[in-house]
Amino acid sequence: MRRFTVPIASAAALLAAVAVLTGCGAEPGPELPVAKAGGPRNVQVGETVLFDGSASAHAVSYHWEFGDNTSSEQMKAEHAYAAAGTYAVVLTVRNSVGGSGRDTAEVTVTEELHASPTARISGPSTGRAGEALTFDGSGSSGAKPIASHAWSFGDGTAPATGPTATHLFAANGQYAVQLTVTDGSGLTGVASLTVTIGEQGTNRPPVAIAGHDLSSRVGEALSLDGSVSYDPDDGDAIASYEWDFGDGSAPGSSAQVSHSWGTPGDYTVTLKVTDTHGASDEASLKATVLPPEDFSGRWTLAPTPSTRPCPGYTLSFPAPTVDLIHSGGQLSAQDPGESRRRLTGTVSAQRHFSMSVTFQGAARSCGTPSVTEELSGEFAAGSDRALTGSYKVYHSYPDLTCNCTATFGVTGTRP
């Protein structure tokens, strides 16, 4: 008689073993689980990967080993790799009686792809033998931080490192200054600048400096200053300045000028400077011109009678003050405390306005007139917004011989 030794993990497993050995008497036990880890994957460093074991069969528990000393007990597990390489991901599943199954998936992790950095050189393109010239590469940039700057000067001298470099060329000629920048991943970018070295006394052009970008509103003057422009040659100087305001107006011709624009928009202002030898340079800035700002305020109106008013007519305002409100290009006026009804009109870019109102008023012996008032004027630029203009009163009577017009000068000030 043969004897078999079978390790039994549980009562259910014992019954299953007896059934196998005797061929009868016990119901079949749970099926062995089947693990499904999924196919191979290709990802980049830091990219999150979803590992899904839901296709596994007869499983009640899941255990993932990602090959980088980390694991998860989730059926669906997310993971990101910190380093490039090939990883064997193992999924182990178990059923309710401890039976297990496993599957392996291969994951290939590569470094993140990105563009090479861009090298940029800022510095003079001319100079003299023995003169110290400084070149600046700090404007270089890339998807990853710049790790190093390497300079060569095209004259056989030792290279330099760092964001900026100062160099002296010993002889006249043309030299190719080259900057190589390297990012943290080892990718490189290259830029070059041709530098012409001339003899002592060779004229170099002046340097135009127009200033930074500015903004104002329509009709408000901007001050522009090019006086910091300079000529790099000893004994030479800037002979002329020319400002182009970008709006077709006459150019400015001094170091410091002021200018206003009549239409909102962005304007390119260009300064051209010329030295005594005729060499020149240009620099530009952007002038942003905004529409007139919205405002509201209370003005005191002071009428001045004309020399030919209507007979016996004395001008008086319903109130000594008037509220003026400008919003969205529209101007309205009202007596303080009243609804906005008396005067309406449109303000142009120059802040002109024209307003009128018609109402019925009493007359003496000429009957009841139709009286039309018209206030027209202009706000002066500036924070005080002084008002100047005229106020007309038209009297139209049934008796036409009584018709007349009275015109008064008007000034307004904001308290």
PDB file of N, CA and C in Angstrom, residues 265-344:
ATOM      1  N   GLY A 265      -4.732 103.596 -27.970  1.00  0.00           N
ATOM      2  CA  GLY A 265      -4.006 102.536 -28.669  1.00  0.00           C
ATOM      3  C   GLY A 265      -2.593 102.394 -28.153  1.00  0.00           C
ATOM      4  N   ASP A 266      -1.860 101.448 -28.728  1.00  0.00           N
ATOM      5  CA  ASP A 266      -0.446 101.236 -28.407  1.00  0.00           C
ATOM      6  C   ASP A 266       0.402 101.851 -29.515  1.00  0.00           C
ATOM      7  N   TYR A 267       1.370 102.673 -29.132  1.00  0.00           N
ATOM      8  CA  TYR A 267       2.226 103.361 -30.088  1.00  0.00           C
ATOM      9  C   TYR A 267       3.687 103.005 -29.818  1.00  0.00           C
ATOM     10  N   THR A 268       4.434 102.763 -30.890  1.00  0.00           N
ATOM     11  CA  THR A 268       5.871 102.528 -30.775  1.00  0.00           C
ATOM     12  C   THR A 268       6.587 103.859 -30.925  1.00  0.00           C
ATOM     13  N   VAL A 269       7.247 104.275 -29.858  1.00  0.00           N
ATOM     14  CA  VAL A 269       7.999 105.529 -29.860  1.00  0.00           C
ATOM     15  C   VAL A 269       9.472 105.186 -30.061  1.00  0.00           C
ATOM     16  N   THR A 270      10.087 105.782 -31.079  1.00  0.00           N
ATOM     17  CA  THR A 270      11.471 105.459 -31.430  1.00  0.00           C
ATOM     18  C   THR A 270      12.347 106.695 -31.277  1.00  0.00           C
ATOM     19  N   LEU A 271      13.462 106.516 -30.584  1.00  0.00           N
ATOM     20  CA  LEU A 271      14.467 107.571 -30.440  1.00  0.00           C
ATOM     21  C   LEU A 271      15.676 107.223 -31.289  1.00  0.00           C
ATOM     22  N   LYS A 272      16.094 108.167 -32.134  1.00  0.00           N
ATOM     23  CA  LYS A 272      17.311 108.009 -32.933  1.00  0.00           C
ATOM     24  C   LYS A 272      18.311 109.073 -32.496  1.00  0.00           C
ATOM     25  N   VAL A 273      19.520 108.623 -32.127  1.00  0.00           N
ATOM     26  CA  VAL A 273      20.580 109.561 -31.754  1.00  0.00           C
ATOM     27  C   VAL A 273      21.719 109.437 -32.758  1.00  0.00           C
ATOM     28  N   THR A 274      22.334 110.561 -33.074  1.00  0.00           N
ATOM     29  CA  THR A 274      23.421 110.610 -34.059  1.00  0.00           C
ATOM     30  C   THR A 274      24.597 111.357 -33.455  1.00  0.00           C
ATOM     31  N   ASP A 275      25.825 110.808 -33.635  1.00  0.00           N
ATOM     32  CA  ASP A 275      26.995 111.483 -33.073  1.00  0.00           C
ATOM     33  C   ASP A 275      27.593 112.452 -34.087  1.00  0.00           C
ATOM     34  N   THR A 276      28.693 113.085 -33.704  1.00  0.00           N
ATOM     35  CA  THR A 276      29.296 114.120 -34.552  1.00  0.00           C
ATOM     36  C   THR A 276      29.919 113.562 -35.818  1.00  0.00           C
ATOM     37  N   HIS A 277      30.101 112.241 -35.898  1.00  0.00           N
ATOM     38  CA  HIS A 277      30.652 111.617 -37.100  1.00  0.00           C
ATOM     39  C   HIS A 277      29.559 111.040 -37.996  1.00  0.00           C
ATOM     40  N   GLY A 278      28.312 111.202 -37.601  1.00  0.00           N
ATOM     41  CA  GLY A 278      27.210 110.703 -38.419  1.00  0.00           C
ATOM     42  C   GLY A 278      26.751 109.303 -38.077  1.00  0.00           C
ATOM     43  N   ALA A 279      27.420 108.635 -37.137  1.00  0.00           N
ATOM     44  CA  ALA A 279      26.975 107.305 -36.720  1.00  0.00           C
ATOM     45  C   ALA A 279      25.732 107.449 -35.835  1.00  0.00           C
ATOM     46  N   SER A 280      24.832 106.492 -35.918  1.00  0.00           N
ATOM     47  CA  SER A 280      23.566 106.623 -35.199  1.00  0.00           C
ATOM     48  C   SER A 280      23.150 105.299 -34.565  1.00  0.00           C
ATOM     49  N   ASP A 281      22.193 105.410 -33.675  1.00  0.00           N
ATOM     50  CA  ASP A 281      21.621 104.237 -33.018  1.00  0.00           C
ATOM     51  C   ASP A 281      20.170 104.561 -32.682  1.00  0.00           C
ATOM     52  N   GLU A 282      19.338 103.517 -32.556  1.00  0.00           N
ATOM     53  CA  GLU A 282      17.922 103.700 -32.255  1.00  0.00           C
ATOM     54  C   GLU A 282      17.504 102.838 -31.070  1.00  0.00           C
ATOM     55  N   ALA A 283      16.515 103.323 -30.346  1.00  0.00           N
ATOM     56  CA  ALA A 283      15.903 102.562 -29.253  1.00  0.00           C
ATOM     57  C   ALA A 283      14.419 102.898 -29.233  1.00  0.00           C
ATOM     58  N   SER A 284      13.619 101.962 -28.778  1.00  0.00           N
ATOM     59  CA  SER A 284      12.166 102.152 -28.813  1.00  0.00           C
ATOM     60  C   SER A 284      11.540 101.831 -27.464  1.00  0.00           C
ATOM     61  N   LEU A 285      10.354 102.366 -27.257  1.00  0.00           N
ATOM     62  CA  LEU A 285       9.515 102.022 -26.121  1.00  0.00           C
ATOM     63  C   LEU A 285       8.068 102.000 -26.591  1.00  0.00           C
ATOM     64  N   LYS A 286       7.204 101.420 -25.774  1.00  0.00           N
ATOM     65  CA  LYS A 286       5.780 101.366 -26.111  1.00  0.00           C
ATOM     66  C   LYS A 286       5.023 102.361 -25.255  1.00  0.00           C
ATOM     67  N   ALA A 287       4.225 103.203 -25.915  1.00  0.00           N
ATOM     68  CA  ALA A 287       3.341 104.132 -25.217  1.00  0.00           C
ATOM     69  C   ALA A 287       1.916 103.609 -25.344  1.00  0.00           C
ATOM     70  N   THR A 288       1.314 103.279 -24.229  1.00  0.00           N
ATOM     71  CA  THR A 288      -0.067 102.808 -24.213  1.00  0.00           C
ATOM     72  C   THR A 288      -0.970 103.976 -23.854  1.00  0.00           C
ATOM     73  N   VAL A 289      -1.869 104.330 -24.769  1.00  0.00           N
ATOM     74  CA  VAL A 289      -2.756 105.477 -24.587  1.00  0.00           C
ATOM     75  C   VAL A 289      -4.166 104.953 -24.327  1.00  0.00           C
ATOM     76  N   LEU A 290      -4.702 105.282 -23.177  1.00  0.00           N
ATOM     77  CA  LEU A 290      -6.021 104.811 -22.763  1.00  0.00           C
ATOM     78  C   LEU A 290      -7.084 105.864 -23.052  1.00  0.00           C
ATOM     79  N   PRO A 291      -8.359 105.478 -23.142  1.00  0.00           N
ATOM     80  CA  PRO A 291      -9.430 106.466 -23.309  1.00  0.00           C
ATOM     81  C   PRO A 291      -9.492 107.376 -22.092  1.00  0.00           C
ATOM     82  N   PRO A 292     -10.169 108.542 -22.232  1.00  0.00           N
ATOM     83  CA  PRO A 292     -10.323 109.405 -21.057  1.00  0.00           C
ATOM     84  C   PRO A 292     -10.970 108.629 -19.921  1.00  0.00           C
ATOM     85  N   GLU A 293     -10.487 108.846 -18.731  1.00  0.00           N
ATOM     86  CA  GLU A 293     -10.998 108.089 -17.600  1.00  0.00           C
ATOM     87  C   GLU A 293     -12.407 108.545 -17.220  1.00  0.00           C
ATOM     88  N   ASP A 294     -13.173 107.610 -16.684  1.00  0.00           N
ATOM     89  CA  ASP A 294     -14.477 107.971 -16.150  1.00  0.00           C
ATOM     90  C   ASP A 294     -14.287 108.844 -14.919  1.00  0.00           C
ATOM     91  N   PHE A 295     -15.194 109.798 -14.723  1.00  0.00           N
ATOM     92  CA  PHE A 295     -15.073 110.665 -13.555  1.00  0.00           C
ATOM     93  C   PHE A 295     -16.456 111.190 -13.193  1.00  0.00           C
ATOM     94  N   SER A 296     -16.567 111.681 -12.017  1.00  0.00           N
ATOM     95  CA  SER A 296     -17.763 112.388 -11.590  1.00  0.00           C
ATOM     96  C   SER A 296     -17.329 113.432 -10.586  1.00  0.00           C
ATOM     97  N   GLY A 297     -18.041 114.528 -10.537  1.00  0.00           N
ATOM     98  CA  GLY A 297     -17.682 115.583  -9.611  1.00  0.00           C
ATOM     99  C   GLY A 297     -18.696 116.708  -9.670  1.00  0.00           C
ATOM    100  N   ARG A 298     -18.591 117.623  -8.774  1.00  0.00           N
ATOM    101  CA  ARG A 298     -19.527 118.746  -8.696  1.00  0.00           C
ATOM    102  C   ARG A 298     -18.775 120.033  -9.022  1.00  0.00           C
ATOM    103  N   TRP A 299     -19.315 120.753  -9.986  1.00  0.00           N
ATOM    104  CA  TRP A 299     -18.700 122.004 -10.415  1.00  0.00           C
ATOM    105  C   TRP A 299     -19.600 123.186 -10.033  1.00  0.00           C
ATOM    106  N   THR A 300     -18.981 124.302  -9.726  1.00  0.00           N
ATOM    107  CA  THR A 300     -19.703 125.557  -9.547  1.00  0.00           C
ATOM    108  C   THR A 300     -19.638 126.323 -10.856  1.00  0.00           C
ATOM    109  N   LEU A 301     -20.804 126.635 -11.454  1.00  0.00           N
ATOM    110  CA  LEU A 301     -20.850 127.327 -12.735  1.00  0.00           C
ATOM    111  C   LEU A 301     -21.028 128.818 -12.486  1.00  0.00           C
ATOM    112  N   ALA A 302     -20.227 129.613 -13.151  1.00  0.00           N
ATOM    113  CA  ALA A 302     -20.266 131.069 -12.988  1.00  0.00           C
ATOM    114  C   ALA A 302     -20.585 131.716 -14.326  1.00  0.00           C
ATOM    115  N   PRO A 303     -21.861 132.080 -14.598  1.00  0.00           N
ATOM    116  CA  PRO A 303     -22.197 132.698 -15.881  1.00  0.00           C
ATOM    117  C   PRO A 303     -21.709 134.142 -15.965  1.00  0.00           C
ATOM    118  N   THR A 304     -21.300 134.519 -17.144  1.00  0.00           N
ATOM    119  CA  THR A 304     -20.888 135.893 -17.421  1.00  0.00           C
ATOM    120  C   THR A 304     -21.822 136.453 -18.488  1.00  0.00           C
ATOM    121  N   PRO A 305     -22.642 137.465 -18.196  1.00  0.00           N
ATOM    122  CA  PRO A 305     -23.624 137.957 -19.180  1.00  0.00           C
ATOM    123  C   PRO A 305     -22.949 138.460 -20.451  1.00  0.00           C
ATOM    124  N   SER A 306     -23.654 138.258 -21.569  1.00  0.00           N
ATOM    125  CA  SER A 306     -23.161 138.778 -22.840  1.00  0.00           C
ATOM    126  C   SER A 306     -23.531 140.243 -22.969  1.00  0.00           C
ATOM    127  N   THR A 307     -23.041 140.858 -24.019  1.00  0.00           N
ATOM    128  CA  THR A 307     -23.327 142.290 -24.223  1.00  0.00           C
ATOM    129  C   THR A 307     -24.719 142.511 -24.797  1.00  0.00           C
ATOM    130  N   ARG A 308     -25.358 141.449 -25.363  1.00  0.00           N
ATOM    131  CA  ARG A 308     -26.672 141.610 -25.973  1.00  0.00           C
ATOM    132  C   ARG A 308     -27.616 140.521 -25.481  1.00  0.00           C
ATOM    133  N   PRO A 309     -27.969 140.529 -24.197  1.00  0.00           N
ATOM    134  CA  PRO A 309     -28.917 139.525 -23.728  1.00  0.00           C
ATOM    135  C   PRO A 309     -30.334 139.866 -24.163  1.00  0.00           C
ATOM    136  N   CYS A 310     -31.250 138.929 -23.949  1.00  0.00           N
ATOM    137  CA  CYS A 310     -32.655 139.226 -24.197  1.00  0.00           C
ATOM    138  C   CYS A 310     -33.093 140.375 -23.285  1.00  0.00           C
ATOM    139  N   PRO A 311     -33.945 141.251 -23.780  1.00  0.00           N
ATOM    140  CA  PRO A 311     -34.370 142.401 -22.951  1.00  0.00           C
ATOM    141  C   PRO A 311     -34.972 141.934 -21.636  1.00  0.00           C
ATOM    142  N   GLY A 312     -34.404 142.438 -20.575  1.00  0.00           N
ATOM    143  CA  GLY A 312     -34.946 142.133 -19.268  1.00  0.00           C
ATOM    144  C   GLY A 312     -34.651 140.738 -18.761  1.00  0.00           C
ATOM    145  N   TYR A 313     -33.855 139.954 -19.503  1.00  0.00           N
ATOM    146  CA  TYR A 313     -33.592 138.567 -19.103  1.00  0.00           C
ATOM    147  C   TYR A 313     -32.292 138.497 -18.321  1.00  0.00           C
ATOM    148  N   THR A 314     -32.356 137.891 -17.173  1.00  0.00           N
ATOM    149  CA  THR A 314     -31.162 137.681 -16.357  1.00  0.00           C
ATOM    150  C   THR A 314     -30.931 136.175 -16.226  1.00  0.00           C
ATOM    151  N   LEU A 315     -29.736 135.753 -16.571  1.00  0.00           N
ATOM    152  CA  LEU A 315     -29.434 134.321 -16.528  1.00  0.00           C
ATOM    153  C   LEU A 315     -29.247 133.857 -15.092  1.00  0.00           C
ATOM    154  N   SER A 316     -29.878 132.765 -14.755  1.00  0.00           N
ATOM    155  CA  SER A 316     -29.635 132.127 -13.467  1.00  0.00           C
ATOM    156  C   SER A 316     -29.788 130.632 -13.654  1.00  0.00           C
ATOM    157  N   PHE A 317     -28.928 129.883 -12.978  1.00  0.00           N
ATOM    158  CA  PHE A 317     -29.005 128.436 -13.050  1.00  0.00           C
ATOM    159  C   PHE A 317     -29.988 127.945 -11.996  1.00  0.00           C
ATOM    160  N   PRO A 318     -30.627 126.803 -12.252  1.00  0.00           N
ATOM    161  CA  PRO A 318     -31.540 126.260 -11.238  1.00  0.00           C
ATOM    162  C   PRO A 318     -30.851 126.028  -9.906  1.00  0.00           C
ATOM    163  N   ALA A 319     -29.570 125.793  -9.936  1.00  0.00           N
ATOM    164  CA  ALA A 319     -28.795 125.609  -8.710  1.00  0.00           C
ATOM    165  C   ALA A 319     -27.402 126.171  -8.968  1.00  0.00           C
ATOM    166  N   PRO A 320     -26.723 126.642  -7.938  1.00  0.00           N
ATOM    167  CA  PRO A 320     -25.388 127.215  -8.167  1.00  0.00           C
ATOM    168  C   PRO A 320     -24.345 126.181  -8.543  1.00  0.00           C
ATOM    169  N   THR A 321     -24.677 124.916  -8.370  1.00  0.00           N
ATOM    170  CA  THR A 321     -23.721 123.870  -8.729  1.00  0.00           C
ATOM    171  C   THR A 321     -24.401 122.873  -9.647  1.00  0.00           C
ATOM    172  N   VAL A 322     -23.583 122.116 -10.359  1.00  0.00           N
ATOM    173  CA  VAL A 322     -24.096 121.091 -11.254  1.00  0.00           C
ATOM    174  C   VAL A 322     -23.198 119.871 -11.141  1.00  0.00           C
ATOM    175  N   ASP A 323     -23.801 118.694 -11.141  1.00  0.00           N
ATOM    176  CA  ASP A 323     -23.031 117.447 -11.103  1.00  0.00           C
ATOM    177  C   ASP A 323     -22.783 116.978 -12.525  1.00  0.00           C
ATOM    178  N   LEU A 324     -21.519 116.719 -12.854  1.00  0.00           N
ATOM    179  CA  LEU A 324     -21.156 116.211 -14.172  1.00  0.00           C
ATOM    180  C   LEU A 324     -20.600 114.805 -14.004  1.00  0.00           C
ATOM    181  N   ILE A 325     -21.132 113.870 -14.768  1.00  0.00           N
ATOM    182  CA  ILE A 325     -20.716 112.468 -14.681  1.00  0.00           C
ATOM    183  C   ILE A 325     -20.303 111.998 -16.059  1.00  0.00           C
ATOM    184  N   HIS A 326     -19.079 111.512 -16.183  1.00  0.00           N
ATOM    185  CA  HIS A 326     -18.585 110.986 -17.461  1.00  0.00           C
ATOM    186  C   HIS A 326     -18.332 109.495 -17.280  1.00  0.00           C
ATOM    187  N   SER A 327     -19.002 108.678 -18.089  1.00  0.00           N
ATOM    188  CA  SER A 327     -18.833 107.233 -17.988  1.00  0.00           C
ATOM    189  C   SER A 327     -19.034 106.613 -19.357  1.00  0.00           C
ATOM    190  N   GLY A 328     -18.064 105.793 -19.780  1.00  0.00           N
ATOM    191  CA  GLY A 328     -18.186 105.105 -21.052  1.00  0.00           C
ATOM    192  C   GLY A 328     -18.282 106.033 -22.238  1.00  0.00           C
ATOM    193  N   GLY A 329     -17.643 107.216 -22.166  1.00  0.00           N
ATOM    194  CA  GLY A 329     -17.681 108.165 -23.271  1.00  0.00           C
ATOM    195  C   GLY A 329     -18.903 109.055 -23.269  1.00  0.00           C
ATOM    196  N   GLN A 330     -19.841 108.859 -22.323  1.00  0.00           N
ATOM    197  CA  GLN A 330     -21.054 109.665 -22.257  1.00  0.00           C
ATOM    198  C   GLN A 330     -20.972 110.614 -21.068  1.00  0.00           C
ATOM    199  N   LEU A 331     -21.419 111.855 -21.311  1.00  0.00           N
ATOM    200  CA  LEU A 331     -21.412 112.856 -20.251  1.00  0.00           C
ATOM    201  C   LEU A 331     -22.848 113.216 -19.910  1.00  0.00           C
ATOM    202  N   SER A 332     -23.174 113.296 -18.668  1.00  0.00           N
ATOM    203  CA  SER A 332     -24.494 113.755 -18.256  1.00  0.00           C
ATOM    204  C   SER A 332     -24.327 114.736 -17.115  1.00  0.00           C
ATOM    205  N   ALA A 333     -25.334 115.607 -16.973  1.00  0.00           N
ATOM    206  CA  ALA A 333     -25.286 116.626 -15.933  1.00  0.00           C
ATOM    207  C   ALA A 333     -26.630 116.673 -15.233  1.00  0.00           C
ATOM    208  N   GLN A 334     -26.630 117.068 -13.988  1.00  0.00           N
ATOM    209  CA  GLN A 334     -27.873 117.149 -13.237  1.00  0.00           C
ATOM    210  C   GLN A 334     -27.709 118.155 -12.116  1.00  0.00           C
ATOM    211  N   ASP A 335     -28.839 118.714 -11.687  1.00  0.00           N
ATOM    212  CA  ASP A 335     -28.814 119.545 -10.496  1.00  0.00           C
ATOM    213  C   ASP A 335     -28.627 118.644  -9.289  1.00  0.00           C
ATOM    214  N   PRO A 336     -27.867 119.078  -8.302  1.00  0.00           N
ATOM    215  CA  PRO A 336     -27.668 118.236  -7.120  1.00  0.00           C
ATOM    216  C   PRO A 336     -29.006 117.837  -6.499  1.00  0.00           C
ATOM    217  N   GLY A 337     -29.166 116.567  -6.238  1.00  0.00           N
ATOM    218  CA  GLY A 337     -30.381 116.071  -5.619  1.00  0.00           C
ATOM    219  C   GLY A 337     -31.485 115.725  -6.585  1.00  0.00           C
ATOM    220  N   GLU A 338     -31.345 116.095  -7.856  1.00  0.00           N
ATOM    221  CA  GLU A 338     -32.369 115.775  -8.839  1.00  0.00           C
ATOM    222  C   GLU A 338     -31.958 114.559  -9.648  1.00  0.00           C
ATOM    223  N   SER A 339     -32.922 114.028 -10.389  1.00  0.00           N
ATOM    224  CA  SER A 339     -32.584 112.945 -11.303  1.00  0.00           C
ATOM    225  C   SER A 339     -31.777 113.502 -12.461  1.00  0.00           C
ATOM    226  N   ARG A 340     -31.046 112.645 -13.113  1.00  0.00           N
ATOM    227  CA  ARG A 340     -30.168 113.091 -14.196  1.00  0.00           C
ATOM    228  C   ARG A 340     -31.029 113.374 -15.433  1.00  0.00           C
ATOM    229  N   ARG A 341     -31.450 114.620 -15.621  1.00  0.00           N
ATOM    230  CA  ARG A 341     -32.389 114.913 -16.690  1.00  0.00           C
ATOM    231  C   ARG A 341     -32.068 116.184 -17.458  1.00  0.00           C
ATOM    232  N   ARG A 342     -31.308 117.073 -16.878  1.00  0.00           N
ATOM    233  CA  ARG A 342     -31.225 118.396 -17.477  1.00  0.00           C
ATOM    234  C   ARG A 342     -30.370 118.421 -18.738  1.00  0.00           C
ATOM    235  N   LEU A 343     -29.216 117.820 -18.706  1.00  0.00           N
ATOM    236  CA  LEU A 343     -28.282 117.958 -19.816  1.00  0.00           C
ATOM    237  C   LEU A 343     -27.693 116.601 -20.156  1.00  0.00           C
ATOM    238  N   THR A 344     -27.704 116.265 -21.417  1.00  0.00           N
ATOM    239  CA  THR A 344     -27.066 115.018 -21.845  1.00  0.00           C
ATOM    240  C   THR A 344     -26.282 115.274 -23.109  1.00  0.00           C
TER     241      THR A 344
END
